[in-house]
CSV table of C-alpha atoms in Angstrom, one decimal:
chain,number,residue,atom,x,y,z
A,1,MET,CA,10.8,71.4,-62.9
A,2,ILE,CA,11.1,69.2,-66.1
A,3,TRP,CA,15.7,70.0,-66.0
A,4,TYR,CA,15.7,69.1,-62.8
A,5,TRP,CA,14.2,64.9,-63.8
A,6,LEU,CA,15.8,64.8,-67.0
A,7,ILE,CA,19.2,64.8,-65.7
A,8,PHE,CA,17.9,62.3,-63.1
A,9,VAL,CA,16.9,60.4,-65.5
A,10,ILE,CA,20.3,61.2,-67.9
A,11,VAL,CA,22.0,59.6,-65.1
A,12,LEU,CA,19.6,56.3,-63.8
A,13,ILE,CA,19.9,55.3,-68.1
A,14,PHE,CA,23.7,54.6,-67.5
A,15,CYS,CA,23.1,52.0,-64.4
A,16,VAL,CA,21.6,50.5,-66.7
A,17,ILE,CA,25.8,49.0,-67.7
A,18,ASP,CA,25.6,48.3,-63.4
A,19,VAL,CA,22.3,47.1,-63.2
A,20,PHE,CA,22.4,44.0,-66.0
A,21,LYS,CA,27.2,44.3,-65.2
A,22,ILE,CA,27.9,44.8,-69.4
A,23,THR,CA,31.0,43.9,-69.6
A,24,ILE,CA,32.8,47.7,-71.3
A,25,ARG,CA,36.5,48.1,-71.6
A,26,THR,CA,37.3,50.8,-67.9
A,27,ALA,CA,38.6,53.5,-71.0
A,28,TYR,CA,35.1,53.8,-72.0
A,29,LYS,CA,33.6,53.7,-69.0
A,30,LYS,CA,35.0,56.8,-68.0
A,31,LEU,CA,34.6,58.1,-71.1
A,32,ILE,CA,31.1,58.4,-69.7
A,33,MET,CA,31.6,59.8,-66.9
A,34,LEU,CA,33.5,62.4,-67.7
A,35,GLY,CA,30.4,63.6,-70.0
A,36,LEU,CA,28.3,63.1,-67.0
A,37,ILE,CA,30.0,65.5,-64.8
A,38,ILE,CA,30.8,67.7,-67.0
A,39,LEU,CA,26.9,67.5,-67.7
A,40,LEU,CA,25.6,68.2,-63.9
A,41,GLY,CA,29.0,70.7,-64.7
A,42,LEU,CA,27.1,72.4,-66.2
A,43,PHE,CA,23.7,72.3,-65.0
A,44,ALA,CA,25.3,73.9,-61.9
A,45,GLY,CA,28.0,76.4,-62.6
A,46,LEU,CA,25.8,78.3,-65.4
A,47,ARG,CA,22.0,78.3,-63.8
A,48,PHE,CA,21.3,81.6,-62.6
A,49,GLU,CA,18.2,83.3,-60.2
A,50,CYS,CA,16.7,80.5,-59.7
A,51,ASP,CA,17.8,79.5,-56.4
A,52,ASN,CA,18.5,81.3,-52.8
A,53,ASP,CA,22.3,80.6,-52.8
A,54,TYR,CA,23.5,81.6,-56.6
A,55,LEU,CA,21.5,85.3,-55.2
A,56,GLU,CA,24.1,84.5,-51.9
A,57,TYR,CA,27.0,83.1,-53.9
A,58,VAL,CA,26.6,86.0,-56.0
A,59,ARG,CA,26.0,88.5,-53.7
A,60,ILE,CA,29.7,86.9,-52.4
A,61,TYR,CA,31.4,87.5,-55.4
A,62,ASN,CA,31.0,90.6,-56.6
A,63,GLN,CA,31.9,92.1,-53.1
A,64,ALA,CA,34.4,90.2,-53.1
A,65,PRO,CA,38.4,92.8,-53.8
A,66,THR,CA,40.9,92.0,-56.4
A,67,LEU,CA,44.2,90.8,-55.6
A,68,TRP,CA,44.9,94.7,-55.4
A,69,GLU,CA,42.2,96.2,-53.4
A,70,PHE,CA,42.8,93.4,-51.5
A,71,PHE,CA,46.9,94.1,-50.0
A,72,VAL,CA,46.7,97.9,-50.9
A,73,GLY,CA,43.0,98.5,-49.4
A,74,GLY,CA,43.0,97.7,-46.2
A,75,TYR,CA,41.0,94.2,-46.9
A,76,ASN,CA,41.5,91.5,-44.4
A,77,LEU,CA,40.0,87.5,-45.2
A,78,SER,CA,38.0,88.5,-42.5
A,79,ASP,CA,36.1,91.0,-45.3
A,80,VAL,CA,34.6,88.4,-47.1
A,81,TYR,CA,32.1,86.5,-46.1
A,82,GLY,CA,33.2,82.2,-46.2
A,83,GLU,CA,35.7,79.6,-44.8
A,84,PRO,CA,39.6,81.0,-46.2
A,85,PHE,CA,40.0,78.7,-49.4
A,86,PHE,CA,36.3,79.7,-49.9
A,87,VAL,CA,37.3,83.4,-49.3
A,88,VAL,CA,40.9,83.1,-51.8
A,89,THR,CA,38.9,81.9,-55.1
A,90,ASN,CA,36.8,84.2,-55.4
A,91,VAL,CA,39.4,87.1,-54.5
A,92,VAL,CA,41.4,85.3,-57.5
A,93,PHE,CA,38.5,84.8,-60.7
A,94,LYS,CA,37.5,88.2,-59.6
A,95,SER,CA,41.1,89.5,-59.9
A,96,ILE,CA,41.0,88.0,-63.4
A,97,LYS,CA,37.7,90.3,-63.3
A,98,ALA,CA,35.9,86.5,-64.5
A,99,PRO,CA,32.6,87.4,-64.1
A,100,GLU,CA,29.9,85.3,-61.7
A,101,TYR,CA,29.2,83.0,-63.8
A,102,ILE,CA,32.6,81.0,-64.7
A,103,TYR,CA,33.6,82.0,-61.3
A,104,LEU,CA,30.8,79.2,-60.2
A,105,THR,CA,31.1,76.6,-62.3
A,106,PHE,CA,34.4,76.6,-61.8
A,107,VAL,CA,33.5,75.8,-58.0
A,108,ALA,CA,30.8,73.1,-59.1
A,109,PHE,CA,34.0,71.2,-61.5
A,110,LEU,CA,35.7,70.7,-58.5
A,111,ASN,CA,33.3,69.4,-56.6
A,112,LEU,CA,33.1,66.8,-59.1
A,113,PHE,CA,36.3,66.4,-59.8
A,114,PHE,CA,36.7,64.9,-55.9
A,115,LEU,CA,33.2,62.9,-57.2
A,116,TYR,CA,34.3,61.8,-60.0
A,117,LYS,CA,38.3,60.2,-58.4
A,118,VAL,CA,36.0,59.4,-54.7
A,119,ILE,CA,33.7,57.4,-56.9
A,120,VAL,CA,36.4,55.7,-59.6
A,121,GLY,CA,38.7,54.8,-56.5
A,122,PHE,CA,36.1,53.2,-54.1
A,123,SER,CA,32.7,52.1,-56.3
A,124,LYS,CA,32.5,48.8,-58.6
A,125,TYR,CA,29.6,50.5,-59.2
A,126,TRP,CA,30.7,53.3,-60.9
A,127,PHE,CA,26.9,54.7,-62.5
A,128,LEU,CA,24.4,53.4,-59.7
A,129,SER,CA,26.4,55.2,-56.8
A,130,LEU,CA,27.1,59.1,-59.6
A,131,PHE,CA,23.0,58.2,-59.8
A,132,LEU,CA,22.3,58.0,-56.4
A,133,TYR,CA,24.2,60.9,-56.1
A,134,VAL,CA,22.2,63.1,-58.0
A,135,SER,CA,19.8,61.2,-56.0
A,136,LEU,CA,20.6,62.0,-52.4
A,137,MET,CA,22.5,64.7,-52.8
A,138,TYR,CA,23.4,66.7,-55.6
A,139,LEU,CA,20.6,69.3,-55.5
A,140,GLY,CA,21.9,69.9,-52.0
A,141,GLY,CA,24.9,69.9,-52.1
A,142,GLY,CA,26.8,70.0,-56.0
A,143,PHE,CA,23.8,72.3,-57.2
A,144,THR,CA,22.7,74.8,-54.9
A,145,GLN,CA,25.1,74.9,-51.2
A,146,ILE,CA,28.7,74.7,-54.1
A,147,ARG,CA,30.7,75.6,-51.6
A,148,PHE,CA,30.1,72.6,-48.8
A,149,GLY,CA,29.8,70.3,-51.8
A,150,VAL,CA,34.2,70.9,-52.5
A,151,ALA,CA,33.7,70.3,-48.4
A,152,THR,CA,31.9,66.9,-49.5
A,153,THR,CA,34.1,65.0,-52.9
A,154,LEU,CA,37.6,67.0,-50.8
A,155,ALA,CA,37.0,65.0,-47.6
A,156,TRP,CA,36.0,62.0,-49.3
A,157,TYR,CA,39.4,62.2,-51.3
A,158,GLY,CA,40.6,62.6,-47.8
A,159,LEU,CA,39.3,59.0,-46.6
A,160,LEU,CA,40.4,57.5,-49.8
A,161,LYS,CA,44.1,58.7,-49.1
A,162,TYR,CA,43.5,57.2,-45.7
A,163,TYR,CA,42.3,54.1,-46.9
A,164,SER,CA,44.5,53.3,-49.2
A,165,GLY,CA,47.0,54.1,-46.0
A,166,LYS,CA,48.4,57.5,-47.1
A,167,SER,CA,47.3,59.2,-43.6
A,168,TRP,CA,49.3,62.3,-44.0
A,169,GLN,CA,47.8,62.6,-46.7
A,170,SER,CA,44.6,62.3,-45.6
A,171,VAL,CA,45.3,64.5,-43.0
A,172,LEU,CA,46.1,66.6,-44.8
A,173,ILE,CA,43.2,67.7,-47.3
A,174,ILE,CA,40.7,68.0,-44.6
A,175,ILE,CA,42.2,70.3,-43.2
A,176,CYS,CA,42.3,71.6,-47.3
A,177,ALA,CA,38.3,70.8,-47.5
A,178,THR,CA,37.8,72.9,-44.0
A,179,MET,CA,38.9,75.5,-45.9
A,180,PHE,CA,35.6,75.3,-48.2
A,181,HIS,CA,33.3,74.5,-45.2
A,182,ILE,CA,33.9,73.5,-41.9
A,183,SER,CA,31.9,70.6,-41.7
A,184,ALA,CA,34.5,68.9,-43.9
A,185,ILE,CA,36.1,68.7,-39.7
A,186,ALA,CA,33.0,65.6,-39.8
A,187,ILE,CA,35.4,63.2,-40.8
A,188,PHE,CA,37.4,62.8,-38.3
A,189,ILE,CA,35.1,61.9,-36.4
A,190,ILE,CA,35.7,58.1,-39.3
A,191,TYR,CA,39.2,57.6,-38.0
A,192,ILE,CA,38.1,57.5,-34.3
A,193,THR,CA,35.3,55.1,-34.8
A,194,ASN,CA,37.6,53.7,-37.7
A,195,ARG,CA,40.0,52.6,-34.6
A,196,VAL,CA,37.6,52.2,-31.7
A,197,LEU,CA,34.5,50.7,-33.6
A,198,LYS,CA,33.8,46.6,-32.9
A,199,LEU,CA,32.5,45.0,-35.6
A,200,ASN,CA,29.2,41.6,-34.4
A,201,THR,CA,25.8,41.8,-34.9
A,202,MET,CA,25.0,43.2,-31.2
A,203,GLY,CA,26.9,46.0,-32.7
A,204,VAL,CA,25.4,47.1,-35.1
A,205,LEU,CA,22.1,46.1,-33.8
A,206,VAL,CA,22.8,48.8,-30.9
A,207,VAL,CA,24.1,51.8,-33.6
A,208,SER,CA,20.9,51.8,-35.1
A,209,GLY,CA,18.8,50.9,-32.5
A,210,LEU,CA,20.5,53.9,-30.5
A,211,ALA,CA,20.6,56.4,-34.0
A,212,ILE,CA,17.1,56.0,-33.9
A,213,MET,CA,15.9,56.5,-30.4
A,214,VAL,CA,18.4,59.5,-30.9
A,215,THR,CA,15.8,61.2,-33.3
A,216,PHE,CA,13.2,61.3,-30.6
A,217,PHE,CA,14.8,63.3,-28.7
A,218,SER,CA,15.0,67.3,-28.9
A,219,LEU,CA,17.9,68.4,-28.4
A,220,SER,CA,18.8,71.8,-30.6
A,221,ASP,CA,18.4,74.4,-27.8
A,222,ILE,CA,21.2,72.9,-26.2
A,223,PHE,CA,23.3,72.7,-29.3
A,224,GLY,CA,22.5,76.1,-29.3
A,225,ARG,CA,23.6,77.4,-25.9
A,226,LEU,CA,26.6,75.3,-26.2
A,227,LEU,CA,27.7,77.3,-30.1
A,228,GLY,CA,26.9,80.4,-28.1
A,229,VAL,CA,29.5,79.9,-25.0
A,230,LEU,CA,31.6,78.3,-28.3
A,231,LEU,CA,31.4,81.4,-30.7
A,232,GLY,CA,30.6,83.9,-28.7
A,233,ASP,CA,29.9,87.1,-30.1
A,234,SER,CA,31.4,85.2,-34.0
A,235,ARG,CA,30.1,86.3,-37.0
A,236,TYR,CA,28.8,83.1,-37.3
A,237,ILE,CA,26.1,83.1,-33.9
A,238,SER,CA,23.7,84.6,-35.7
A,239,TYR,CA,24.1,82.2,-38.1
A,240,LEU,CA,23.8,79.5,-36.4
A,241,THR,CA,21.5,80.3,-33.3
A,242,GLY,CA,18.9,81.5,-35.4
A,243,GLU,CA,15.8,80.0,-36.4
A,244,ASP,CA,15.9,77.9,-39.1
A,245,TYR,CA,18.5,76.4,-37.9
A,246,THR,CA,17.6,75.2,-34.5
A,247,GLU,CA,14.8,72.8,-35.1
A,248,LYS,CA,16.0,69.3,-36.4
A,249,ALA,CA,16.4,68.1,-38.8
A,250,ASN,CA,14.3,65.3,-41.1
A,251,SER,CA,15.3,61.8,-39.8
A,252,PHE,CA,13.9,60.0,-42.4
A,253,SER,CA,16.9,59.6,-43.6
A,254,ILE,CA,18.5,58.5,-41.1
A,255,TYR,CA,16.0,55.0,-40.6
A,256,PHE,CA,16.1,54.5,-44.3
A,257,TYR,CA,19.9,54.5,-43.5
A,258,CYS,CA,19.6,52.8,-41.1
A,259,PHE,CA,18.0,50.0,-42.9
A,260,ASN,CA,20.9,50.0,-45.1
A,261,ILE,CA,23.1,49.0,-43.0
A,262,LEU,CA,21.1,47.2,-41.0
A,263,ILE,CA,20.6,45.0,-44.6
A,264,TYR,CA,24.7,45.3,-45.7
A,265,TRP,CA,25.7,43.2,-42.2
A,266,PHE,CA,22.7,40.5,-43.0
A,267,PHE,CA,23.9,39.5,-46.4
A,268,ARG,CA,27.4,40.3,-45.3
A,269,GLU,CA,28.9,37.0,-46.9
A,270,GLN,CA,27.5,38.0,-50.4
A,271,ILE,CA,28.9,41.3,-49.8
A,272,ILE,CA,32.7,40.5,-49.1
A,273,LYS,CA,32.5,38.0,-51.6
A,274,ASP,CA,32.3,41.3,-54.2
A,275,ILE,CA,34.1,43.7,-52.6
A,276,GLY,CA,36.8,42.4,-50.4
A,277,GLU,CA,36.1,42.3,-46.8
A,278,ASN,CA,38.5,45.0,-46.0
A,279,ARG,CA,36.4,47.3,-48.0
A,280,PHE,CA,33.3,46.0,-46.4
A,281,VAL,CA,34.6,46.8,-43.3
A,282,PHE,CA,35.6,50.2,-44.3
A,283,PHE,CA,31.5,51.0,-45.7
A,284,LEU,CA,30.1,49.2,-42.4
A,285,LYS,CA,32.3,51.3,-39.9
A,286,VAL,CA,31.9,54.3,-41.2
A,287,GLY,CA,27.8,53.9,-42.3
A,288,LEU,CA,27.0,52.7,-38.5
A,289,ALA,CA,29.1,56.3,-37.3
A,290,ALA,CA,27.1,58.4,-39.8
A,291,VAL,CA,23.4,57.3,-39.1
A,292,LEU,CA,24.7,58.0,-35.2
A,293,PHE,CA,25.9,61.4,-35.1
A,294,GLY,CA,23.8,61.8,-38.2
A,295,ALA,CA,20.6,61.3,-36.2
A,296,VAL,CA,23.0,63.7,-33.3
A,297,PHE,CA,24.0,66.5,-35.5
A,298,ASN,CA,20.2,66.4,-37.3
A,299,GLN,CA,19.1,67.6,-33.7
A,300,MET,CA,20.5,70.9,-35.4
A,301,ALA,CA,19.4,71.3,-38.4
A,302,ILE,CA,22.4,73.7,-39.0
A,303,LEU,CA,24.1,70.7,-38.4
A,304,SER,CA,22.8,68.1,-40.0
A,305,ARG,CA,25.1,68.7,-42.9
A,306,PHE,CA,28.4,67.9,-40.1
A,307,GLY,CA,26.2,64.1,-41.0
A,308,LEU,CA,25.9,64.9,-44.1
A,309,ILE,CA,29.5,64.7,-45.2
A,310,MET,CA,29.5,61.4,-43.5
A,311,GLN,CA,26.2,59.6,-45.6
A,312,PHE,CA,27.9,60.5,-48.5
A,313,VAL,CA,29.3,56.8,-47.4
A,314,TYR,CA,25.3,55.1,-49.2
A,315,ILE,CA,26.2,55.4,-52.6
A,316,PHE,CA,29.7,52.4,-52.3
A,317,ILE,CA,26.8,50.9,-50.2
A,318,ILE,CA,23.1,51.8,-51.1
A,319,PRO,CA,24.2,49.5,-54.5
A,320,HIS,CA,24.7,46.1,-53.0
A,321,THR,CA,21.6,46.5,-50.7
A,322,ILE,CA,20.0,46.6,-54.2
A,323,GLY,CA,21.7,44.3,-55.7
A,324,LEU,CA,20.4,41.1,-53.2
A,325,ARG,CA,18.1,39.4,-55.1
A,326,PRO,CA,16.2,38.4,-51.6
A,327,VAL,CA,15.2,42.2,-51.0
A,328,ARG,CA,16.1,43.1,-54.4
A,329,LEU,CA,12.3,44.8,-54.7
A,330,SER,CA,11.8,46.2,-50.8
A,331,MET,CA,15.1,48.3,-51.3
A,332,LEU,CA,14.1,49.7,-55.0
A,333,ILE,CA,11.0,50.4,-53.4
A,334,LEU,CA,12.4,51.8,-51.6
A,335,LEU,CA,14.9,54.0,-53.3
A,336,PHE,CA,12.4,54.4,-55.1
A,337,VAL,CA,10.6,56.2,-52.5
A,338,TYR,CA,12.9,57.8,-50.7
A,339,GLY,CA,14.5,59.8,-53.9
A,340,ILE,CA,11.2,60.9,-55.2
A,341,PHE,CA,11.6,62.2,-51.0
A,342,ARG,CA,14.6,64.0,-51.0
A,343,TYR,CA,13.8,66.1,-54.4
A,344,ASN,CA,10.5,66.5,-53.1
A,345,GLN,CA,12.2,68.5,-50.5
A,346,PHE,CA,14.0,71.2,-53.7
A,347,LEU,CA,11.6,71.0,-55.7
A,348,SER,CA,8.3,71.5,-54.0
A,349,GLU,CA,6.1,74.6,-54.8
A,350,ASN,CA,7.6,76.0,-50.6
A,351,SER,CA,11.8,74.5,-51.6
A,352,PHE,CA,13.9,77.0,-52.2
A,353,ILE,CA,14.6,76.5,-55.7
A,354,GLN,CA,13.2,77.0,-58.8
A,355,LYS,CA,12.9,77.5,-62.4
A,356,TYR,CA,16.0,76.9,-63.8
A,357,GLN,CA,17.4,79.6,-64.9
A,358,ASN,CA,20.2,79.2,-67.0
A,359,VAL,CA,23.0,81.9,-68.8
A,360,ILE,CA,22.5,81.1,-72.4
A,361,THR,CA,19.2,81.2,-71.9
A,362,LYS,CA,18.4,83.5,-68.8
């Protein structure tokens, strides 16, 4: 597993720039970021038979029709697995006779392109945010489940437009994100909570407490029956209600993020001086929605992706909580433990990621 950890360490090295607040020109920062993005994109796109998702994406790609077959062969979008935009990209690349690794590399870079745009647009600490993405989300999104990865970063690009006051552009972009993976629809929860959520100490404590309480319930059977009613005989129902997906997802992330959001709130004056009140409030509301709804969605593992998309906000929140002098050591230790936990989920002997291989050295 040395190659996965090498990527982890390479991104970590550049965090020195943010941790020690080293001043460098924006053009140089962007150049370094682009270099890291290219490295992550090639690492994911050129992989070969090192995870179960790879084999599934290759199967889908090989079964996709060309444009000619699509128009004259009686195919329709439902004949190819996945949401419409994902299907269309398969068909287009299949039509130009691109090998599957070219298509997978394209999707990997599409995900990372929007990740770059979102980090530059939202984060004051680019390299810390990128490191947190690599630590907490890359293996489960941008590396393996690349369709979900694109939906996540594209949806957050839409949220960046929403934060900038471009509401219609935001809605259109998020709809496009759902066309890669339906879980991107979770972003609309943020629209609602951003309008209705009132911020005060009691509210923050209540939402965090409710999120933790929910993790002790088991609602998977209710979710399974509800999906059965809503989807009927849909081809997705057997996938969504399979045994592996009706189990509860691990709740450790909810406890970790709840702790972070409480620290973020109680040191608000210091953080507001750093990033401004508007951005602080926006991240806080999204963070609270992420822990509460994430706890609910975790009750059925397949729905946990809805929560993961909202929990993406923590790559922007955590750089501020780990920099607070009174709790810096505690936060760094907690982050280290959680990062090891996340990597162990994907890289342990029983996980679905195996020894790294790529198409060049296979």
